[in-house]
Coordinates of C-alpha atoms in Angstrom, one line a residue:
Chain A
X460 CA -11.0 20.7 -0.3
X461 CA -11.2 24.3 -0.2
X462 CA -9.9 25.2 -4.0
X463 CA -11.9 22.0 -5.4
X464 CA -15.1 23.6 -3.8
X465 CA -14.4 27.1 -5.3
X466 CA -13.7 25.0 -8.9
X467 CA -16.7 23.1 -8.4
X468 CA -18.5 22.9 -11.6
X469 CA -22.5 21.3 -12.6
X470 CA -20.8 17.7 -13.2
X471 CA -22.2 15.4 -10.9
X472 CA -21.8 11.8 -12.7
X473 CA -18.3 11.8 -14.2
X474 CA -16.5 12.5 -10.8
X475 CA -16.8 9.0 -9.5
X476 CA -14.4 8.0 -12.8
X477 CA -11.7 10.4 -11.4
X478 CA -12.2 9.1 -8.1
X479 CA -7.9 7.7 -8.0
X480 CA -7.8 7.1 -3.9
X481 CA -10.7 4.3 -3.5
X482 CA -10.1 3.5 0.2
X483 CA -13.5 2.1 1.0
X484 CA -16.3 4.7 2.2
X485 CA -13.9 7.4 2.2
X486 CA -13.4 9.1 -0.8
X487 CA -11.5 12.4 -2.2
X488 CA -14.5 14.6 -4.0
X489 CA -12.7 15.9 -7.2
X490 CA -15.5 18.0 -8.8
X491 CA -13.4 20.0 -11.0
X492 CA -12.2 17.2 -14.3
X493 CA -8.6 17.2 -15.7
X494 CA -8.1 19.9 -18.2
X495 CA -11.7 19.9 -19.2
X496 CA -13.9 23.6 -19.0
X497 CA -11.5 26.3 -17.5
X498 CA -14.5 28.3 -17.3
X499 CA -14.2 28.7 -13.7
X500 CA -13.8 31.9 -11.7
X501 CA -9.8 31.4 -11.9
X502 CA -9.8 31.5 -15.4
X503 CA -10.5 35.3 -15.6
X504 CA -6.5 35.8 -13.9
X505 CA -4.8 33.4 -16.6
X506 CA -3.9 33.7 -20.0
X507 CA -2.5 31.0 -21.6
X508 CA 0.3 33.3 -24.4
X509 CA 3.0 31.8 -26.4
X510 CA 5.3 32.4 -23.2
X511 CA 2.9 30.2 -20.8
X512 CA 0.7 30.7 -17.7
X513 CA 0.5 34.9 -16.9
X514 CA -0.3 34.5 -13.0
X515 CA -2.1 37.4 -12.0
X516 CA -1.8 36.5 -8.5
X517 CA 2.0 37.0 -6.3
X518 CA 3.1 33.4 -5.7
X519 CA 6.2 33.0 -2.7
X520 CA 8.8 31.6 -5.5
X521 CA 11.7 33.2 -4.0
X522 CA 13.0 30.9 -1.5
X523 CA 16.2 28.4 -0.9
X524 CA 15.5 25.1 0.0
X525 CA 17.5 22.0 -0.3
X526 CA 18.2 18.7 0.6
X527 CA 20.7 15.8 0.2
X528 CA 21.2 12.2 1.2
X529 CA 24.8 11.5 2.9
X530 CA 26.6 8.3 4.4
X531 CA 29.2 8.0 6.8
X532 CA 30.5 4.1 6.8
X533 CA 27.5 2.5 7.2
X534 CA 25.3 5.0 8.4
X535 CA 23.1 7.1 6.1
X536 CA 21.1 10.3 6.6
X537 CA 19.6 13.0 5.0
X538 CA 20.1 16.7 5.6
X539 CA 16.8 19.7 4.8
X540 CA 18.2 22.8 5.2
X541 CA 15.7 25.9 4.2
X542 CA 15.9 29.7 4.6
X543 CA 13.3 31.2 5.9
X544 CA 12.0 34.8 3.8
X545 CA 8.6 35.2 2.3
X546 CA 8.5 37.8 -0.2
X547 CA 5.4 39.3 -2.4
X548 CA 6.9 41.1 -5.3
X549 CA 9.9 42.6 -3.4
X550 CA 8.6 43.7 -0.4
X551 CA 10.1 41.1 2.4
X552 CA 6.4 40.1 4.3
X553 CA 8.5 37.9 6.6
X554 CA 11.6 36.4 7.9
X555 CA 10.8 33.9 10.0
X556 CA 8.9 31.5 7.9
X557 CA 8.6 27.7 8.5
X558 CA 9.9 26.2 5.4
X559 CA 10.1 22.7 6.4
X560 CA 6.7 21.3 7.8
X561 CA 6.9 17.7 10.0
X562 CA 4.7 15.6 8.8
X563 CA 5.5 12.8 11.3
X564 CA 8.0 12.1 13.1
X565 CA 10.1 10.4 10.4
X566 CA 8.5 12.2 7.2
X567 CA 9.6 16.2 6.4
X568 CA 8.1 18.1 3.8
X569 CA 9.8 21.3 2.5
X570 CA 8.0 24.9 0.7
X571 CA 8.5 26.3 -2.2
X572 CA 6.6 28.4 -4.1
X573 CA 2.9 29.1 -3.2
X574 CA 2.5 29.0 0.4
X575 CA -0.8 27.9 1.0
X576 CA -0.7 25.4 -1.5
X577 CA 2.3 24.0 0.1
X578 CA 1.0 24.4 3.5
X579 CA -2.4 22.7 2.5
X580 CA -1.1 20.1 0.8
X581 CA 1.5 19.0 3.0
X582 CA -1.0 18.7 5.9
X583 CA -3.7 17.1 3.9
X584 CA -0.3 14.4 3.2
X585 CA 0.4 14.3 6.9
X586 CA -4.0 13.2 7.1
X587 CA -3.5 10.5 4.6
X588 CA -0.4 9.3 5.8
X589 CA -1.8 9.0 10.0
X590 CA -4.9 7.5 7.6
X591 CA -2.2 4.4 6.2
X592 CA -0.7 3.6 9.2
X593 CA -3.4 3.0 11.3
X594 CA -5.1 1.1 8.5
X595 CA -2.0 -1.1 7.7
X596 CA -0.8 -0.9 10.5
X597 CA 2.9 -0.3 9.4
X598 CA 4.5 3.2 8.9
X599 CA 3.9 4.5 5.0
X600 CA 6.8 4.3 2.7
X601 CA 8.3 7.7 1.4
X602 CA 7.9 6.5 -1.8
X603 CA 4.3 6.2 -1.0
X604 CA 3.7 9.2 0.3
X605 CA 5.5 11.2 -2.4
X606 CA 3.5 9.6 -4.9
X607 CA -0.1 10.2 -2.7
X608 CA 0.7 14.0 -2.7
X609 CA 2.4 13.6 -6.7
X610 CA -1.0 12.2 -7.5
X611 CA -3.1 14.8 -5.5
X612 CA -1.9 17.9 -6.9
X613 CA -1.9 16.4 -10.5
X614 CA -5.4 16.3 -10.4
X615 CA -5.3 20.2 -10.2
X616 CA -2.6 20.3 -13.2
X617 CA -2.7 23.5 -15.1
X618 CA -5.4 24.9 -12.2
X619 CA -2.9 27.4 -11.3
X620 CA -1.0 25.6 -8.1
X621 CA 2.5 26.2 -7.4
X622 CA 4.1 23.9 -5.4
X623 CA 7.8 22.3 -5.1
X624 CA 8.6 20.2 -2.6
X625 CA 10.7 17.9 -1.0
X626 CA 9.5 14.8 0.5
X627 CA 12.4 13.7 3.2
X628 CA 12.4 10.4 4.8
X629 CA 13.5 7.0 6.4
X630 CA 11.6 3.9 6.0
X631 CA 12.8 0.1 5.6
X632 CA 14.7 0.6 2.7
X633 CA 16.7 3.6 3.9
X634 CA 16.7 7.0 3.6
X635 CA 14.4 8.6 1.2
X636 CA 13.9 11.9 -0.7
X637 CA 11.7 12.7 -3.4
X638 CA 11.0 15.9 -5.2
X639 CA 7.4 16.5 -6.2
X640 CA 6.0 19.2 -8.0
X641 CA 2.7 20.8 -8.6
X642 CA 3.7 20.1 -12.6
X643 CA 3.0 16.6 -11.6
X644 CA 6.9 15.4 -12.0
X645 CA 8.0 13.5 -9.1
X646 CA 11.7 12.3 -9.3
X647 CA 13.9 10.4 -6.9
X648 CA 17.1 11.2 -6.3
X649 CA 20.1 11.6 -3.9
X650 CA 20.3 15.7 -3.6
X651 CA 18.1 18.6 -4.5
X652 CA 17.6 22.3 -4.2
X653 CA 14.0 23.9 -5.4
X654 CA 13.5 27.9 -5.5
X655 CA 15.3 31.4 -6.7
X656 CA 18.3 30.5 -4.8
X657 CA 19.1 26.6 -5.7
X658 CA 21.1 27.9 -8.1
X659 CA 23.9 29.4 -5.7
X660 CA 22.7 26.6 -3.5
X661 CA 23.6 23.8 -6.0
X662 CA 27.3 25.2 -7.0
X663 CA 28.2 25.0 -2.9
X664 CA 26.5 22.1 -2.5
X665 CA 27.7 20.2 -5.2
X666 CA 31.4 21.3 -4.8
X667 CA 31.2 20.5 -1.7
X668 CA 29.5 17.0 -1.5
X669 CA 31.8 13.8 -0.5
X670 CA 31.7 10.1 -0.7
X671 CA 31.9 10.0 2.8
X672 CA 31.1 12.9 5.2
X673 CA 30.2 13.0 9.1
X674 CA 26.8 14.0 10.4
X675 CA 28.5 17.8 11.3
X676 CA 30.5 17.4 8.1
X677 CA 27.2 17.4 6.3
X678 CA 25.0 20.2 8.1
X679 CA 27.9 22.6 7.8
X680 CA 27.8 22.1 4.1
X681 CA 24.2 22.2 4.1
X682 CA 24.2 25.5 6.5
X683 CA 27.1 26.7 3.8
X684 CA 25.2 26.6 1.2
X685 CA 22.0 28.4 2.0
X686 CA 23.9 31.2 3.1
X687 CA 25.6 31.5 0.1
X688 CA 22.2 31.3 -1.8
X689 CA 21.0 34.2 0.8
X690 CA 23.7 36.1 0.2
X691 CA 23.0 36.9 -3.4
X692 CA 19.7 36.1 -4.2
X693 CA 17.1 38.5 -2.9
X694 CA 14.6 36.6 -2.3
X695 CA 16.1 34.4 0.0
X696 CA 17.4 35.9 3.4
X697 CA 15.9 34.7 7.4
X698 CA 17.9 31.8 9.1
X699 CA 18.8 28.5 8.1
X700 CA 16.6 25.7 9.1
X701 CA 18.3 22.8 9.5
X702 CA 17.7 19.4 9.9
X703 CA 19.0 15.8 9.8
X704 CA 17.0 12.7 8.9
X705 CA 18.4 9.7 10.3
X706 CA 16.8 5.8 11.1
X707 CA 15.2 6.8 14.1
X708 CA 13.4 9.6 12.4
X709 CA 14.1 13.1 12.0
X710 CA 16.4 15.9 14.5
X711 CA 16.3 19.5 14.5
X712 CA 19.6 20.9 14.2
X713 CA 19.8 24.4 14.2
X714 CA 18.2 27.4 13.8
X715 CA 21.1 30.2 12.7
X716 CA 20.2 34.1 11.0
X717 CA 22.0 34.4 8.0
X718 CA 23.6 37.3 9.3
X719 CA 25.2 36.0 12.4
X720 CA 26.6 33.2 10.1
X721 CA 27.7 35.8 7.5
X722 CA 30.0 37.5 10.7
X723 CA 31.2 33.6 11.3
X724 CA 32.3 32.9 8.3
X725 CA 33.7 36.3 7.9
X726 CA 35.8 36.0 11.0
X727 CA 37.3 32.7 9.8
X728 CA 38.1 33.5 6.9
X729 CA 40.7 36.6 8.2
X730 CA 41.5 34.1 10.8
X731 CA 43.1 31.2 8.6
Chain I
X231 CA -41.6 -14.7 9.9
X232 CA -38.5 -15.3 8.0
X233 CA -40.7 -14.9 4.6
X234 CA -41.0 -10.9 5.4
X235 CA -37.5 -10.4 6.3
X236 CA -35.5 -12.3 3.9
X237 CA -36.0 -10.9 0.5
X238 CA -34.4 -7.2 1.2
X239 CA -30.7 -7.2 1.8
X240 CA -30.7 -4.1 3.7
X241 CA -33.2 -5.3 5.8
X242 CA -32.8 -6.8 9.4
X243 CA -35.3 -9.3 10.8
X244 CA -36.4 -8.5 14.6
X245 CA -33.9 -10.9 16.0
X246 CA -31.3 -9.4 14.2
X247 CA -30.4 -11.8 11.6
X248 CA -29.9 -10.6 7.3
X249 CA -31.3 -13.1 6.5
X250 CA -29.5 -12.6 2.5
X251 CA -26.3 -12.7 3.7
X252 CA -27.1 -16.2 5.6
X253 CA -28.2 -17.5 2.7
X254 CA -25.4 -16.5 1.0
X255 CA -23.1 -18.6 3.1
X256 CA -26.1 -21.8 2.4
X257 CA -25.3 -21.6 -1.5
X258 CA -21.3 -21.9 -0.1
X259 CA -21.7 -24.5 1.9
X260 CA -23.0 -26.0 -1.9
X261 CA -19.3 -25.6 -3.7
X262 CA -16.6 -28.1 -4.0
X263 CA -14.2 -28.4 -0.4
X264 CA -11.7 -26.2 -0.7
X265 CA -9.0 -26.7 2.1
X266 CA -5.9 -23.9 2.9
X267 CA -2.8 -25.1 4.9
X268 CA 0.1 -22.5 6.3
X269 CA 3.2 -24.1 6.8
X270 CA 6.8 -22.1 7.9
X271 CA 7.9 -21.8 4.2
X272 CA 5.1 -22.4 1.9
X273 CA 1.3 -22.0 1.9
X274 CA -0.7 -24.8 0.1
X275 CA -3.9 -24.8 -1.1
X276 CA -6.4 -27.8 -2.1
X277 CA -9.5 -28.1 -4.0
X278 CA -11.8 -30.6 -4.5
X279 CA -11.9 -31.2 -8.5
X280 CA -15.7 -31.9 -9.4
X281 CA -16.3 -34.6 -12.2
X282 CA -16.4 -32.8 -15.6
X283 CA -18.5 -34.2 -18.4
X284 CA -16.6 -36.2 -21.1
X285 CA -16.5 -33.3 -23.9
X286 CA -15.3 -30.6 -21.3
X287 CA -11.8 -29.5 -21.5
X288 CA -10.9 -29.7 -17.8
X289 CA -8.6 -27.3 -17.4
X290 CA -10.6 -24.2 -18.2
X291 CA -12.3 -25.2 -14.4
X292 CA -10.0 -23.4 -12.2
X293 CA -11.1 -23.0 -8.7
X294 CA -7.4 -21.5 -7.8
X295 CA -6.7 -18.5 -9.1
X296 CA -3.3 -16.1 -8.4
X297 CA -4.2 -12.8 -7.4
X298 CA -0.2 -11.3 -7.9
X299 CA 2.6 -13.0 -7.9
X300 CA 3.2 -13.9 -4.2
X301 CA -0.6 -14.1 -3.5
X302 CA -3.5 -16.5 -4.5
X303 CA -6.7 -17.4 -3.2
X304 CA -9.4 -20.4 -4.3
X305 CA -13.3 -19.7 -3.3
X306 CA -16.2 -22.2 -2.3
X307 CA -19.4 -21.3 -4.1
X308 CA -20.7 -19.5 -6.9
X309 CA -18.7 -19.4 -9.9
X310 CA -19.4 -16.7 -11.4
X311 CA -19.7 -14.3 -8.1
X312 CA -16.0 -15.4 -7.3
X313 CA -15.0 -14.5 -10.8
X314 CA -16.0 -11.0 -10.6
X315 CA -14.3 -10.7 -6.6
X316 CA -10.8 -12.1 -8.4
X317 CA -11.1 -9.4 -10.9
X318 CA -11.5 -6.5 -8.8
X319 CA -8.9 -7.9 -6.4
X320 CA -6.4 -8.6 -9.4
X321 CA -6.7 -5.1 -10.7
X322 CA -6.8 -3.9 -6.7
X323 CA -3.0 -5.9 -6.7
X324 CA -1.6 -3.5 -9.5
X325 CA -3.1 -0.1 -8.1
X326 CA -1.8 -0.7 -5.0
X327 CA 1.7 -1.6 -6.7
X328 CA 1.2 2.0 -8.5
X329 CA 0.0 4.0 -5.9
X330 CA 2.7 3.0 -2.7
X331 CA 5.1 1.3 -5.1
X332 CA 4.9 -2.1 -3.2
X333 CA 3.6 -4.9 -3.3
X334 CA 0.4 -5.6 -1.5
X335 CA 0.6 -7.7 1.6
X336 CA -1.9 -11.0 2.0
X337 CA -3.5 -8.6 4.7
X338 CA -4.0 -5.9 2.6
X339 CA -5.7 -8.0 -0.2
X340 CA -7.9 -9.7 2.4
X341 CA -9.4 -6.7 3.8
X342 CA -10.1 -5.2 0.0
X343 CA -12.1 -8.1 -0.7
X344 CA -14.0 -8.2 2.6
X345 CA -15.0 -4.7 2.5
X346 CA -16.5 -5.3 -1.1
X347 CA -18.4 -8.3 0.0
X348 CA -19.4 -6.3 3.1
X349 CA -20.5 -3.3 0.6
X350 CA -22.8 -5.5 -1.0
X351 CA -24.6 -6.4 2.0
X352 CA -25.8 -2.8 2.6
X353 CA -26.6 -1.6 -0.6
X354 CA -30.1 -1.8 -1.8
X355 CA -30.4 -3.6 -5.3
X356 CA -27.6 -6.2 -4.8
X357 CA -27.3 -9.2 -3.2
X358 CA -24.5 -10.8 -1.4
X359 CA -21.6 -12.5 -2.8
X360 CA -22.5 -16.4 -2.5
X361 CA -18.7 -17.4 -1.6
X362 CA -16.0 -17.7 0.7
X363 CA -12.3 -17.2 -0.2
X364 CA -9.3 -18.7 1.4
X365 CA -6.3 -16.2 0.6
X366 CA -2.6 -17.6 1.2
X367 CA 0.6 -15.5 0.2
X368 CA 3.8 -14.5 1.3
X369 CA 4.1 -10.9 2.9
X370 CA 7.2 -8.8 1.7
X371 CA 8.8 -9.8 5.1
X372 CA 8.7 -13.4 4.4
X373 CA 5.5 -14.0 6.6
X374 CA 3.5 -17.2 5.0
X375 CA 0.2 -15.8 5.7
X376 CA -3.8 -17.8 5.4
X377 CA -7.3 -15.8 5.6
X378 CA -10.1 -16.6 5.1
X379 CA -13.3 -13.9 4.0
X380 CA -17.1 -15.0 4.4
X381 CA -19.9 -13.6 2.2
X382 CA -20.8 -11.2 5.3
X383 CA -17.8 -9.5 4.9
X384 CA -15.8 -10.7 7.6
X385 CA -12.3 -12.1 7.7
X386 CA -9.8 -13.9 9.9
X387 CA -6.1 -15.2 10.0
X388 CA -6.1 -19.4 10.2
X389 CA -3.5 -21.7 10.1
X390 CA -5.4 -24.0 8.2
X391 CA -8.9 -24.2 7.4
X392 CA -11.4 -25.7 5.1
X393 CA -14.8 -24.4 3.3
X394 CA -17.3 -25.7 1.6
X395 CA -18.9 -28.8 1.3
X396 CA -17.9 -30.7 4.9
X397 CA -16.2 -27.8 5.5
X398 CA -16.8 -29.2 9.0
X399 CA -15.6 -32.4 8.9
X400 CA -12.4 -31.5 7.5
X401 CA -11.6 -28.6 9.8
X402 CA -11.9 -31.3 12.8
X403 CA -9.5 -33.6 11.0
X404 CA -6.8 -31.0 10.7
X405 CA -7.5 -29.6 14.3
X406 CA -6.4 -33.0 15.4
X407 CA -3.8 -33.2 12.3
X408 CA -1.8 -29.9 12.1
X409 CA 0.8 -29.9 14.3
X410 CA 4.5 -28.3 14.3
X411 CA 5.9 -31.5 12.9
X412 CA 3.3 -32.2 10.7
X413 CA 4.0 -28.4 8.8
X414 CA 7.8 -28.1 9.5
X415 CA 8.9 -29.5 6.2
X416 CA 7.2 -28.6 3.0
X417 CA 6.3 -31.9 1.4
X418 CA 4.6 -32.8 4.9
X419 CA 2.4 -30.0 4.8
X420 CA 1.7 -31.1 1.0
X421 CA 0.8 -34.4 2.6
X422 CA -1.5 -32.7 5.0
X423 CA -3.8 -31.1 2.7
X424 CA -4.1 -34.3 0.5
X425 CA -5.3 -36.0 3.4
X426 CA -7.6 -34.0 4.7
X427 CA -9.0 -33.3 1.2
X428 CA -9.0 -37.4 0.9
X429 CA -11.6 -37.1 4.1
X430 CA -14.0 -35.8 1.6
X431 CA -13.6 -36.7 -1.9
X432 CA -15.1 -39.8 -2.9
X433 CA -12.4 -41.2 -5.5
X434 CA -9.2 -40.3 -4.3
X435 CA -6.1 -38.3 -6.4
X436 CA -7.8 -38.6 -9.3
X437 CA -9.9 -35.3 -8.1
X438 CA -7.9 -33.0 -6.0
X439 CA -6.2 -30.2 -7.4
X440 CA -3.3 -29.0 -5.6
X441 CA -1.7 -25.6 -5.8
X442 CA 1.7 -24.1 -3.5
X443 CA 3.2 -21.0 -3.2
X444 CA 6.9 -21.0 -1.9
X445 CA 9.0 -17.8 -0.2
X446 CA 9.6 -15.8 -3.6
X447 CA 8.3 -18.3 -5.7
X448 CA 5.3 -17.9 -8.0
X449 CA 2.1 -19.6 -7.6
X450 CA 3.1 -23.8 -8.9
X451 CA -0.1 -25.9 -9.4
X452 CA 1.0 -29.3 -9.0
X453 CA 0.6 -31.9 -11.7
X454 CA -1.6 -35.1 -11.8
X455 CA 1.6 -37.5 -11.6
X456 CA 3.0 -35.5 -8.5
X457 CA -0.1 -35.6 -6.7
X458 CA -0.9 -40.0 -7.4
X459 CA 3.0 -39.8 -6.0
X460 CA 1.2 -38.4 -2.6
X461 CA -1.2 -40.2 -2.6
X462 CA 0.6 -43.7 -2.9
X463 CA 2.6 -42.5 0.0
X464 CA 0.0 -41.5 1.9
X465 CA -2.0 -44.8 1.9
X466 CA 2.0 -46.8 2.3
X467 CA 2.4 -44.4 5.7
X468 CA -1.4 -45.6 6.5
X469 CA -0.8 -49.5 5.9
X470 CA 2.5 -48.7 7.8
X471 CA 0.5 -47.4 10.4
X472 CA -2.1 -50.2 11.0
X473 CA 0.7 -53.2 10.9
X474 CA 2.2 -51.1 13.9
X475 CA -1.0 -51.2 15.8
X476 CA -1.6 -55.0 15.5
X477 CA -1.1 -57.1 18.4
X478 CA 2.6 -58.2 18.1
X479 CA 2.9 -62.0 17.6
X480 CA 5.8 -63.3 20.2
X481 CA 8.8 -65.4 19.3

């Protein structure tokens, strides 16, 4: 664990107590305790004011990403549609990020907020899930694996990761989706949007939303409203990543730049 | 050469044996019988109740112990060894329940338990666990499920099995006994465990304590009057059986 090493402190007893993920000989070194001696070399860029956390260093916030469980009859799904800008401060560093990582071939994971942290933790997941199934021998849960990465980042609570993610998937009881955050909160629930833009995200996308909707139905509104977040928040901008969970795992959709949609949409709308 | 080899755990002898951990599974051949039967929908276990002293409340001696709700297990041995293994599995049950919001599978349990008694036979300062536990429960799916763990940290899937004291002698009897009639209805398999335990215990019902678990039913130990029902109809089926086999007299 790269950021635990750099924490790493002259405990050397009480770490076996924090020690959460017992699975036999393998165990996840925490050296850094809970909340305990921020005496470390990070502690130098934060100071905790009346307002909160100052972060010295330029997290990724500004992003759209969102998804949202759907059913058509008796068929169920999940849509993750991202955009796809990285910005540090307002310079645009790039637009063709990978918001959405694949965890495994039924489990997605979206970014938001610090990169690397997302990045990391989301493959160090994808480890521990691969670890679960071939110990069980059954696919993990996405309950489960929501609450494996919930659990991992808490132990870093108020260490200075920024993290908000989506956990997408389909397991035995259905579709799943769970948003986990480097606060420690990790909430089910049936739709979601996390970054600058979910605001503009969540008006479309909650207008929008029916009862029952088709598998297009349903990517089109998801497509929708990521545009309309790019379109007015800054920060967000790129193409829209989309995908569509479903029982036999997840498909990617589409790939579209904001800007070609923006001429589509525009051209439909002085059509009809 | 046994002498040099046998007092370290960690230690091998030259022809490969740990000597501890062979031991170990001396002191369970020792405990009460303990038998486990898996039938299509419940899982039944059987112990063999030893005589308790005139003063002793008797039903603080519990050999079967529930581990969650859909699992249990009862162990052949050392007491106090199994109590700490039922602890650490107990509190095992509710992490897992926390951590993947489910509930463990029979599996899941067994392997927890075997790798802690396997732990203890490589790690210097301990000795091995002196039991053997026989782990029945029902699997989220429905699956009736029986295992079995030794103290050398190994475990296996049965359909029925027996440890303990003549451990042997009742695993032959229910190789020749458990068939797919004998376990097809629920009070049969019952009936099977209370005869096999009978192979073994000296004075009947009095001392066998039964235990069942049915699909999505908690752990039910049976009571003394239901178990002298069994019995009676056990030893009616056997005086059944013996008028059948005598020479019919013609006329």
């Amino acid at each position: 664990m790269a950021l635990a090493s750099v924490l790493r402190s002259d405990y050397t007893d009480s770490v076996n107590k924090l020690s959460r993920f017992d699975n036999g000989p393998e165990k996840i070194e925490v050296r850094a305790a809970l909340g305990e001696d921020l005496g470390f070399a990070v502690n130098a860029s934060f100071k905790l004011s009346d307002e909160g956390i100052k972060k010295k260093m330029e997290f990724h916030h500004g992003t759209t990403t969102l998804a949202f469980k759907f059913k058509h009859g008796d068929e169920h799904g999940v849509i993750v549609a991202v955009d796809s800008r990285a910005t540090a401060g307002s310079y645009i560093a790039s637009q063709t990020v990978k918001k959405v990582i694949e965890i495994n071939p039924y489990l997605l994971g979206t970014m938001a907020g610090g990169a690397a942290d997302c990045s990391f933790w989301e493959r160090n997941l994808a480890r521990h899930c691969r670890i679960y199934e071939l110990r069980n021998k059954e696919r993990i849960s996405v309950a489960a694996a929501s609450k494996l990465l919930a659990n991992m980042v808490y132990q870093y609570k108020g260490m200075g990761l920024s993290m908000g993610t989506m956990v997408c998937g389909w397991d035995k009881r259905g579709p799943g989706l769970y948003y986990v955050d480097s606060d420690g909160s990790r909430v089910c629930g049936d739709r979601f949007s996390v970054g600058s833009g979910s605001l503009y995200a969540y008006s479309v996308l909650d207008s929008g939303l029916k009862d029952d909707m088709t598998v297009e139905e349903a990517c089109e509104l998801g497509r929708r409203a990521i545009y309309q977040a790019t379109y007015r928040d800054a920060y967000s901008g790129g193409q829209v990543n989309l995908y569509h969970v479903h029982s036999k795992g997840w498909t990617r959709i589409s790939q579209e730049d904001v800007l070609m949609l923006h001429q589509q949409y525009k051209e439909k709308a002085e059509q009809g | 050469m046994a002498a040099r080899y046998d007092r370290a755990i960690t230690v091998f002898s030259p022809d490969g044996h740990l000597f501890q951990v062979e031991y170990a599974q001396e002191a369970v051949k020792k405990g009460s019988t303990v038998v486990g039967i898996r039938g299509n929908d419940i899982v039944v276990l059987g112990v063999e109740r030893k005589s308790v002293a005139k003063l002793q409340e008797d039903r603080t001696i519990r050999k079967i112990n529930s581990l969650d709700e859909h699992v249990c297990m009862a162990f052949a041995g050392l007491t106090a060894d199994a109590r700490i293994v039922i602890n650490r599995a107990r509190v095992e049950c509710q992490s897992h329940r926390l951590t993947v919001e489910d509930p463990v599978t029979v599996e899941y349990i067994t392997r927890y338990i075997a790798r802690l008694k396997q732990r203890y036979t490589q790690s210097n300062g301990r000795r091995p666990f002196g039991i053997a536990a026989l782990i029945v429960g029902f699997d989220d799916d429905g699956t009736p499920r029986l295992y079995q763990t030794e103290p050398s940290g190994t475990y296996h899937a049965w359909k029925a099995n027996a440890i303990g004291h003549s451990a042997k002698a009742v695993r032959e009897f229910l190789e020749k006994n458990y068939t797919d009639e004998a376990i097809a209805v629920d009070k049969e398999a019952i009936k099977l465990a209370i005869k096999a335990l009978l192979e073994v215990v000296q004075s009947g019902g009095k001392n066998i304590e039964l235990a069942v678990i049915k699909r999505n039913e908690p752990l039910r130990i049976l009571e003394a009057k239901e178990i002298e029902t069994f019995v009676a109809e056990i030893e009616k089926e056997r005086e059944e059986e013996i008028e059948k086999k005598k020479p019919k007299k013609s006329g």
